[in-house]
XYZ file of C-alpha atoms in Angstrom:
477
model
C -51.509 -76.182 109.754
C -52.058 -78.607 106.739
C -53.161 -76.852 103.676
C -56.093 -77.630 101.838
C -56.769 -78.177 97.991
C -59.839 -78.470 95.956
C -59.127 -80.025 92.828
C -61.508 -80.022 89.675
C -62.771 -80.700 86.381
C -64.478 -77.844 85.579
C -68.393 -77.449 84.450
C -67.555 -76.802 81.000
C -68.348 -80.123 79.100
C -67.360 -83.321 79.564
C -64.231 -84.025 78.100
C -61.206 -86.161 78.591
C -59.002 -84.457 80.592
C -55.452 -86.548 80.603
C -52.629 -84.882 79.205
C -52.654 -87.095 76.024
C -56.634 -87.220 75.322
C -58.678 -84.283 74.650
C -61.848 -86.108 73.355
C -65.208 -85.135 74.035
C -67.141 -87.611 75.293
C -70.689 -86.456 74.197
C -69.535 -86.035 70.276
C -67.737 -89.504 70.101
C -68.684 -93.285 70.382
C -65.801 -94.637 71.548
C -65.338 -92.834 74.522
C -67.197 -92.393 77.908
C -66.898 -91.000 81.160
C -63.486 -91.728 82.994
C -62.867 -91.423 86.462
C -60.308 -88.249 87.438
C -57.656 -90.655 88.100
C -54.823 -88.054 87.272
C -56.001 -85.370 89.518
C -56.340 -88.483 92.125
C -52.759 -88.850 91.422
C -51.604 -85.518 92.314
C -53.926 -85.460 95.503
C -51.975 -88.559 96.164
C -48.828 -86.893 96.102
C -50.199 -83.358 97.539
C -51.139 -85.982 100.469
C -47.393 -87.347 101.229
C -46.927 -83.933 102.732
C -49.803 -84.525 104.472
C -52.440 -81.662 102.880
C -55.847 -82.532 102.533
C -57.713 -82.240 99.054
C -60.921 -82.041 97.797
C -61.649 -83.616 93.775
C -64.715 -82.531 92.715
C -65.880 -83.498 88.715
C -68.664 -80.626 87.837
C -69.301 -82.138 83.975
C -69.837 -85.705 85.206
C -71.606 -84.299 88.802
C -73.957 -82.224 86.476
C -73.364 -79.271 88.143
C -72.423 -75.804 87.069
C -70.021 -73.201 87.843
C -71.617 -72.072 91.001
C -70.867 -75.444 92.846
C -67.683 -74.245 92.678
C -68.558 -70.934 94.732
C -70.274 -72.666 96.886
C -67.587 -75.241 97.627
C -65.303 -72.620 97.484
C -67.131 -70.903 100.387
C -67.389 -74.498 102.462
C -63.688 -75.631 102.021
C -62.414 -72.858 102.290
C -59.341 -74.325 99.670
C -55.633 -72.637 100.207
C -55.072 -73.502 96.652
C -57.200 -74.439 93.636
C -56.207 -76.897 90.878
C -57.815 -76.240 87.374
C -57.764 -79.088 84.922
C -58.092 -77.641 81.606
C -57.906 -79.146 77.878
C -56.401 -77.416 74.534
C -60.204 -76.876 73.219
C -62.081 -75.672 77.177
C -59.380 -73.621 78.186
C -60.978 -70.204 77.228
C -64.264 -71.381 79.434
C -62.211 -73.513 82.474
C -60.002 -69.930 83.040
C -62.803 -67.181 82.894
C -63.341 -68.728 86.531
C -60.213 -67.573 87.756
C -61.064 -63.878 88.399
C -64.433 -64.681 90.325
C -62.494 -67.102 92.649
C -59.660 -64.279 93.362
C -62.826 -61.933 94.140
C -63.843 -64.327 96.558
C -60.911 -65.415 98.072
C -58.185 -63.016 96.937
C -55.302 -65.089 99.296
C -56.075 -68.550 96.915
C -53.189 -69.443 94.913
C -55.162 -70.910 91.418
C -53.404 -73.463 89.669
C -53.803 -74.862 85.824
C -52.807 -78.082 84.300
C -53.145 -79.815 81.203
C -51.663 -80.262 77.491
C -52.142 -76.338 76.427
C -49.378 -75.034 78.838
C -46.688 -77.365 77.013
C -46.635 -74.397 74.483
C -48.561 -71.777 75.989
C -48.219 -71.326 79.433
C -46.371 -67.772 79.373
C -48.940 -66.464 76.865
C -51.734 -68.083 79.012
C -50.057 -66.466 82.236
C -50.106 -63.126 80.099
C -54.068 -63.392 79.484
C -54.949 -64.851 82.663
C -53.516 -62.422 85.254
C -55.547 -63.859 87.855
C -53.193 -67.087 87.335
C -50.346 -67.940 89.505
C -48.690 -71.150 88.674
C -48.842 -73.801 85.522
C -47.791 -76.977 85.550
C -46.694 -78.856 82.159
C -44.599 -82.322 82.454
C -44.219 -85.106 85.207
C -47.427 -83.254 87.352
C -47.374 -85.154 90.485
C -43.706 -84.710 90.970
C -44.313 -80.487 90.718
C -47.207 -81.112 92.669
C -45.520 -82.662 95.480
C -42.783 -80.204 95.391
C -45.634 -77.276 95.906
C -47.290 -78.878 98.380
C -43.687 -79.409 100.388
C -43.143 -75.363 100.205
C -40.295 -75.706 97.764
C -38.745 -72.527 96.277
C -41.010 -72.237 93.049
C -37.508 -71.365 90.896
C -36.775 -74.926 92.369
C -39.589 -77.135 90.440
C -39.156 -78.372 87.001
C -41.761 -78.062 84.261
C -43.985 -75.113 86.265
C -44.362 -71.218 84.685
C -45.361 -68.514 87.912
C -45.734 -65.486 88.573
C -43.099 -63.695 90.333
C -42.335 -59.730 91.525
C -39.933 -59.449 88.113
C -42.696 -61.034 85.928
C -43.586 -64.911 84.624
C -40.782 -67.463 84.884
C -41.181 -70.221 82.634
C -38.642 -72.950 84.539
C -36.879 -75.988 82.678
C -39.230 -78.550 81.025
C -37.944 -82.350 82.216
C -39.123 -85.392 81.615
C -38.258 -87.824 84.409
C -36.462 -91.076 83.231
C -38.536 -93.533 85.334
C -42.052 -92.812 85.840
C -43.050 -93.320 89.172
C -46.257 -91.986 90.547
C -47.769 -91.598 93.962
C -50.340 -93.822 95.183
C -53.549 -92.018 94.222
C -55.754 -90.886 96.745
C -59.051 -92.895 94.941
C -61.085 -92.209 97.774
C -61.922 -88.818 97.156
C -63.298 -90.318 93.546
C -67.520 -90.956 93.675
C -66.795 -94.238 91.654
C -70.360 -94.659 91.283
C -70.562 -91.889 88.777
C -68.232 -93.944 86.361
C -69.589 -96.866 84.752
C -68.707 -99.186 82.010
C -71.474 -98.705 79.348
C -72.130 -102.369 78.343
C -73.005 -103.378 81.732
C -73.073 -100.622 84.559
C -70.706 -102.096 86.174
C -68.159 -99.463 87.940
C -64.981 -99.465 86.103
C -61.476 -97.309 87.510
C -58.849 -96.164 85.427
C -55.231 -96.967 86.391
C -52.034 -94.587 84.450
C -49.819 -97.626 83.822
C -47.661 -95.438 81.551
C -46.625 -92.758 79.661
C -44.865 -91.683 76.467
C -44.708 -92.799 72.695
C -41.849 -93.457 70.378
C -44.381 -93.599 67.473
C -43.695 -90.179 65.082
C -47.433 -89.724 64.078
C -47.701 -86.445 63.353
C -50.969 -85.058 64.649
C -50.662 -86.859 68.304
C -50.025 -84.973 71.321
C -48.673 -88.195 73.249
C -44.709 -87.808 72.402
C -45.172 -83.908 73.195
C -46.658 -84.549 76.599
C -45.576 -87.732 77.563
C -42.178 -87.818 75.743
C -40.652 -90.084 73.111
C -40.253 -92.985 75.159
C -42.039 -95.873 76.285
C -42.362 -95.713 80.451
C -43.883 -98.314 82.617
C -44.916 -97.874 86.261
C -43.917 -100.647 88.716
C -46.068 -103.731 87.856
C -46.030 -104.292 91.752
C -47.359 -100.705 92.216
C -50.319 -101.404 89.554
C -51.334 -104.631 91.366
C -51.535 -102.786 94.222
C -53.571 -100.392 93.075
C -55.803 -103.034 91.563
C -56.161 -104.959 95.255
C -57.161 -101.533 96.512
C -59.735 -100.844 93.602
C -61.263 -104.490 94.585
C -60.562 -104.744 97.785
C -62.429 -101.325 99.481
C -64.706 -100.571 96.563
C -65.418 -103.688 95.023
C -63.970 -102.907 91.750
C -63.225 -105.530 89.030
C -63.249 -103.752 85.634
C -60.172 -101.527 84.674
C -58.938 -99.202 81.798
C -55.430 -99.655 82.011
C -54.158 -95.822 80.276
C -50.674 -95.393 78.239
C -49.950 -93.547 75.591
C -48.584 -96.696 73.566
C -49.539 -99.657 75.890
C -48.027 -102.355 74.294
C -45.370 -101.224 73.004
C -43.021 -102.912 75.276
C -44.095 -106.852 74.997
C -42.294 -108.262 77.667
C -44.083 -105.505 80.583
C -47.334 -106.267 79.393
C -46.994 -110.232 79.402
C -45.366 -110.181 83.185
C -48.237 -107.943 84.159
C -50.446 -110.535 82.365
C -48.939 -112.883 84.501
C -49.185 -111.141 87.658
C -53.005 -110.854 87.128
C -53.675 -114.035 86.905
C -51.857 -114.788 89.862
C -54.481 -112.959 91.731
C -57.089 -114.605 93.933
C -59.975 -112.780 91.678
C -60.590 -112.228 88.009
C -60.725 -108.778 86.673
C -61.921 -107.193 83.030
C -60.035 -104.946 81.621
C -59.168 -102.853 78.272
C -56.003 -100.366 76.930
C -54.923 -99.104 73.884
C -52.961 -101.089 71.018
C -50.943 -99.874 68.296
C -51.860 -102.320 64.752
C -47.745 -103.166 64.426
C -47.915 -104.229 68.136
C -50.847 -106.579 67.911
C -49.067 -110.411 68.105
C -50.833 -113.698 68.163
C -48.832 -114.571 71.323
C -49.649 -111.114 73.276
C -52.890 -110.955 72.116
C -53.575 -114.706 73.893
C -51.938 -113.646 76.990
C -53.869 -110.249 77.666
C -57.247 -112.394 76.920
C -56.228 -114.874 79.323
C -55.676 -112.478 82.101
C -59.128 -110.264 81.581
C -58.792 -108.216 78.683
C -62.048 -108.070 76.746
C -61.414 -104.861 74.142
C -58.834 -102.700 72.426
C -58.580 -98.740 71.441
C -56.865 -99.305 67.814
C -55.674 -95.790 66.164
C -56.229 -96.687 62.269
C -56.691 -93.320 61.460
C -56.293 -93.958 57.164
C -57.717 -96.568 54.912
C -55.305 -94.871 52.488
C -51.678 -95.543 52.584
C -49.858 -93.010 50.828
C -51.981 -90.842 53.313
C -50.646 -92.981 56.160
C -47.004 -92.403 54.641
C -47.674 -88.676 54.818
C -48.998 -88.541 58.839
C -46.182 -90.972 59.524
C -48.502 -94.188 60.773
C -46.821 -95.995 57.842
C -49.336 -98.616 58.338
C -50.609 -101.247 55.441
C -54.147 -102.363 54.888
C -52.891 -106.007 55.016
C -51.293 -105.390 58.018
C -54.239 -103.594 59.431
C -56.217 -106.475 57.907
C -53.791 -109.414 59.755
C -53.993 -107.935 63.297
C -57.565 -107.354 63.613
C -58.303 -111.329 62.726
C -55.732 -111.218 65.804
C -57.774 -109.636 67.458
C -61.058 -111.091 66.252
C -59.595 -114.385 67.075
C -59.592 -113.872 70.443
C -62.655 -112.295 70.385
C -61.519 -109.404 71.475
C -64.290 -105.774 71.482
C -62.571 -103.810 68.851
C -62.609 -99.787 68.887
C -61.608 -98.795 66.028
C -60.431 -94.774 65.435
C -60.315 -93.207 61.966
C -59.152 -89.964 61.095
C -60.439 -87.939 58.064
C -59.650 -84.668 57.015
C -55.603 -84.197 56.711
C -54.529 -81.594 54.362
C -53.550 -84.619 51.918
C -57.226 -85.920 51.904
C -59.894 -85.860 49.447
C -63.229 -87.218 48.712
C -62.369 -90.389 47.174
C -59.617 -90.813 49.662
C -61.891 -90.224 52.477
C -64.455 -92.247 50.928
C -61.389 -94.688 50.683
C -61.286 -94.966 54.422
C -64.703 -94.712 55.007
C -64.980 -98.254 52.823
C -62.057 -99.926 54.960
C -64.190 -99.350 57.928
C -66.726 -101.181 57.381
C -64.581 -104.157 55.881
C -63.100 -104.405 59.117
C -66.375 -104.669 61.080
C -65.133 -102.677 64.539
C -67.405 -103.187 67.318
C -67.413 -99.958 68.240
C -66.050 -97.168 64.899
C -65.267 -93.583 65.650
C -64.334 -90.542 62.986
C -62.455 -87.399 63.926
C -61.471 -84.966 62.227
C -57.885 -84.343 61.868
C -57.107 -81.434 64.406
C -53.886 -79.924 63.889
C -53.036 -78.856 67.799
C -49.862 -76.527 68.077
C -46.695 -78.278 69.456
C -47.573 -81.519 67.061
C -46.224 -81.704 63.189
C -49.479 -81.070 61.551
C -49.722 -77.549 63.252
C -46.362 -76.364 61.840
C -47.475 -77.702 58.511
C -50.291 -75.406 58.401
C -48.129 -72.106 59.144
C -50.367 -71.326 62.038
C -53.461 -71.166 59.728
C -55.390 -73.366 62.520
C -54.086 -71.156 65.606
C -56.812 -68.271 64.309
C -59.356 -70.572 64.074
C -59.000 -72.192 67.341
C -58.400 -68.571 68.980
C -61.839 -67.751 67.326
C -63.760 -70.486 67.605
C -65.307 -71.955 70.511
C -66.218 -75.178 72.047
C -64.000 -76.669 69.775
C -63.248 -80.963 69.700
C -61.567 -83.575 67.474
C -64.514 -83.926 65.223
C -64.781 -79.813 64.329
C -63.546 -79.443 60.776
C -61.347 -76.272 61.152
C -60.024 -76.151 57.951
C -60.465 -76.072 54.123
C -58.402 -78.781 52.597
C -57.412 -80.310 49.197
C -60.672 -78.652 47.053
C -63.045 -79.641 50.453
C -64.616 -77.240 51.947
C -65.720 -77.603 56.157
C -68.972 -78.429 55.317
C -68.020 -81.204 52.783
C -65.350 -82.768 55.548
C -68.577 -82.360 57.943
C -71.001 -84.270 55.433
C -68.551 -86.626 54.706
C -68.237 -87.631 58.928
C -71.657 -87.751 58.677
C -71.650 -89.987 55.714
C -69.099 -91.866 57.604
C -71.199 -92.700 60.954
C -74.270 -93.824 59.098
C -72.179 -96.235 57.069
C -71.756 -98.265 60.135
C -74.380 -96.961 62.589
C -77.077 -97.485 60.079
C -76.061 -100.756 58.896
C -78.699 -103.788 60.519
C -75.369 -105.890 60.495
C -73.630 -104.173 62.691
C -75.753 -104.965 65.128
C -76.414 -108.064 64.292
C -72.685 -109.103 64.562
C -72.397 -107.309 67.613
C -74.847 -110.002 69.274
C -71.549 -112.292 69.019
C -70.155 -110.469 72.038
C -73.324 -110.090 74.170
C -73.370 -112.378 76.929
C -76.693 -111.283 78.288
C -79.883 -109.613 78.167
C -78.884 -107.184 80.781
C -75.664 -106.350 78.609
C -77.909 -106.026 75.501
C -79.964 -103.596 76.559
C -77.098 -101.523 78.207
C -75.285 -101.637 74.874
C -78.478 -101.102 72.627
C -79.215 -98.255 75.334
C -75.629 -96.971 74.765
C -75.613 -96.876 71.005
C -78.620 -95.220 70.569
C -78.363 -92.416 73.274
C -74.594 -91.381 71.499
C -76.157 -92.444 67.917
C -79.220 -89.448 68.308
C -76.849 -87.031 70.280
C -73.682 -87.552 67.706
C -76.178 -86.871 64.626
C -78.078 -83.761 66.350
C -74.937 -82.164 66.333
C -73.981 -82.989 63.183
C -76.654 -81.528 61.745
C -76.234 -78.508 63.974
C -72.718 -77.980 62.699
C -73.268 -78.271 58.975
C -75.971 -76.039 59.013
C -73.666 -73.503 60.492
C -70.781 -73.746 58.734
């Protein structure tokens, strides 16, 4: 009999829940709702060995933790797959014990970037947990789903009769991925912001040579570039258009192009379709080219995700961007060139950083004139170089602190208090948010009064929520 898995994003905020990203989406601009791609990935290779699975996304569904009871109850689900973040792992687990009371048989499953260094202590506090599952998921997947001998599968910890067993961590050298079963996704509840339009996510690839020291993508996705098969993404694209009528993409990697030659003969395969598509990915500033940059517009790319992070450079000597402001200056006139939607992320708060540093980056920002600008807060997360800098100072906050995201100051730093790294975000947004030119250059890329008012409807909805919580969290702190 084939066995049957419910797979879910739990009702505990909406947050991005790939290995690499973290973000919330409701305390951040520059991010929005993205379909579950990677846990349609896995149910693509649970469904090889022909199980059936259920994905269910509570956050984005708007429905709480008794949907999962109830659905529970009507699947009637052999196994259960948690996907869980570094800052909702406390919430997504408390679940675990009330499904076991229900169905006490259920083997309950966790992934996501806190079992890289935590999965034996998790296992520990969680004794209603049976398996994690760390590196190269859909491969481990797979291998549960075919009834392989647990001490078998790479990059899992279990429970076993002589206690937890915390098998080898491997990354793969190729990264080849299952087709993913994007039927089980509602791809109506996923929409691009500017203009509604329903927009899929495809994992193109993985892994990061960069040595930044606060990222989590060379930890989780290793410290090498990896591509998928171009012919397997163009699939997937002629089955995201094809069936569901799909057209706009975010194309995820950790460090997309990195490689130039991949991304221009995928450039070239899309435009050798029989369709045009829109799409976006990430960029790294010292990969940004006048030559790529021309040959991702001409196949559909309309925006960029640009880490920044410092307007500072000895500051981006000491997180180990090593970027320059000319250089930073160079590539987005690249970019603005080819008119191009720029997202622009900026980091404040490292241990290095102080007010007129901050106020340093804060300054760059607007010189640059991003069309969309986002602010964290720099979040050491253990496994990454900032943690170990900190001698585990953050690990007690984040153990006693909850609901915690990239833009919660956790730390003292450098004669700032919290609240003054809080102010100063907040300083930070209305800098750009507040400015009437920001919106008046924005008009540039507006190609119609429908788009307008999504994007006017967009800004102000994550302007009023962003700012309520601001003012929440510094009157707490």
């Amino acid at each position: 009999m084939n066995k049957k898995w419910l797979l879910i994003n739990p009702p505990t905020g909406k947050y991005i829940r790939d290995t690499r990203c973290q973000a919330s989406v409701d305390d951040v601009f520059a991010i929005f709702e993205r379909t579950p791609v990677d846990l349609a990935y896995i149910a693509g290779a649970i469904s090889s060995n022909n199980d059936d699975c259920l994905i269910r996304d509570y956050p984005v569904e708007r429905l709480e933790i008794s949907s999962i009871i109830t659905d529970l109850q009507q699947y009637n689900a052999d196994y259960i797959v948690i996907n869980t973040t570094i800052f909702t792992y406390q919430d997504d687990l408390k679940i675990c014990d009330r499904i076991k009371e229900i169905n006490p048989g259920i083997i309950i499953i966790a992934k996501g970037a806190i079992f890289f260094n935590e999965s034996e202590r998790l296992m520990n506090l969680y004794k209603a947990l049976d398996i994690t599952v760390s590196y190269e998921e859909e491969k481990a997947f797979k291998e549960l789903s075919a009834g392989i001998d647990l001490a078998c599968i790479n990059n899992i910890t279990y429970r076993s009769d002589v206690g937890i067993i915390v098998n080898q961590q491997k990354l793969e050298h190729d990264l080849n991925i299952e087709k993913p079963r994007i039927d089980l996704i509602n791809h109506d509840l996923y929409k691009r912001p500017d203009t509604n339009e329903r927009q899929a996510t495809i994992i193109v690839g993985r892994g990061c040579p960069g040595r930044c020291i606060y990222c989590l993508a060379p930890i989780v996705g290793g410290r090498k570039a990896r591509y998928r098969s171009i012919n397997d993404i163009i699939d997937e694209i002629n089955t995201y258009y094809t069936k569901y009528k799909i057209k706009n993409f975010y194309f995820s990697a950790d460090t997309f192009t990195w490689n130039e030659i991949w991304v221009i003969e995928l450039c070239n395969r899309i435009n050798q379709l029989d369709y045009k598509i829109s799409w976006l990915c990430t960029s790294r500033v010292d990969k940004i080219t006048d030559g790529l940059m021309s040959a991702m517009r001409k196949s559909g790319c309309w925006g960029l995700s640009i880490g920044i992070e410092s307007g500072n450079e000895e500051i981006q000597k000491l997180i180990k961007k090593g970027l320059t402001k000319q250089q930073i200056i160079n590539a987005i006139k690249i970019c603005k060139k080819y008119r191009f939607v720029c997202l622009l992320h900026f980091i404040i708060g490292f241990p290095w950083d102080n007010k007129e540093t901050i106020l340093e980056t804060i300054k760059f920002a607007k010189r640059l004139h991003g069309n969309i600008v986002e602010f964290y807060i720099a979040t050491p997360v253990k496994g990454s170089e900032l943690f170990g800098k900190l001698n585990g100072y953050y690990k007690q906050r984040i153990e006693n602190k909850e609901h915690l995201n990239y833009v919660t100051a956790t730390m003292d730093i450098n004669n700032l208090t919290r609240e003054e790294i809080l102010q100063l975000r907040k300083k930070a947004i209305k800098s750009i948010y507040y400015d009437p030119m920001f919106y008046i250059r924005s008009l540039l890329y507006i190609k119609s009064l429908k788009q307008l008012l999504y994007c006017i409807r967009y800004i102000l909805n994550k302007l009023f929520s962003i700012m309520h919580k601001m003012n929440t969290s510094v009157n707490e702190t």
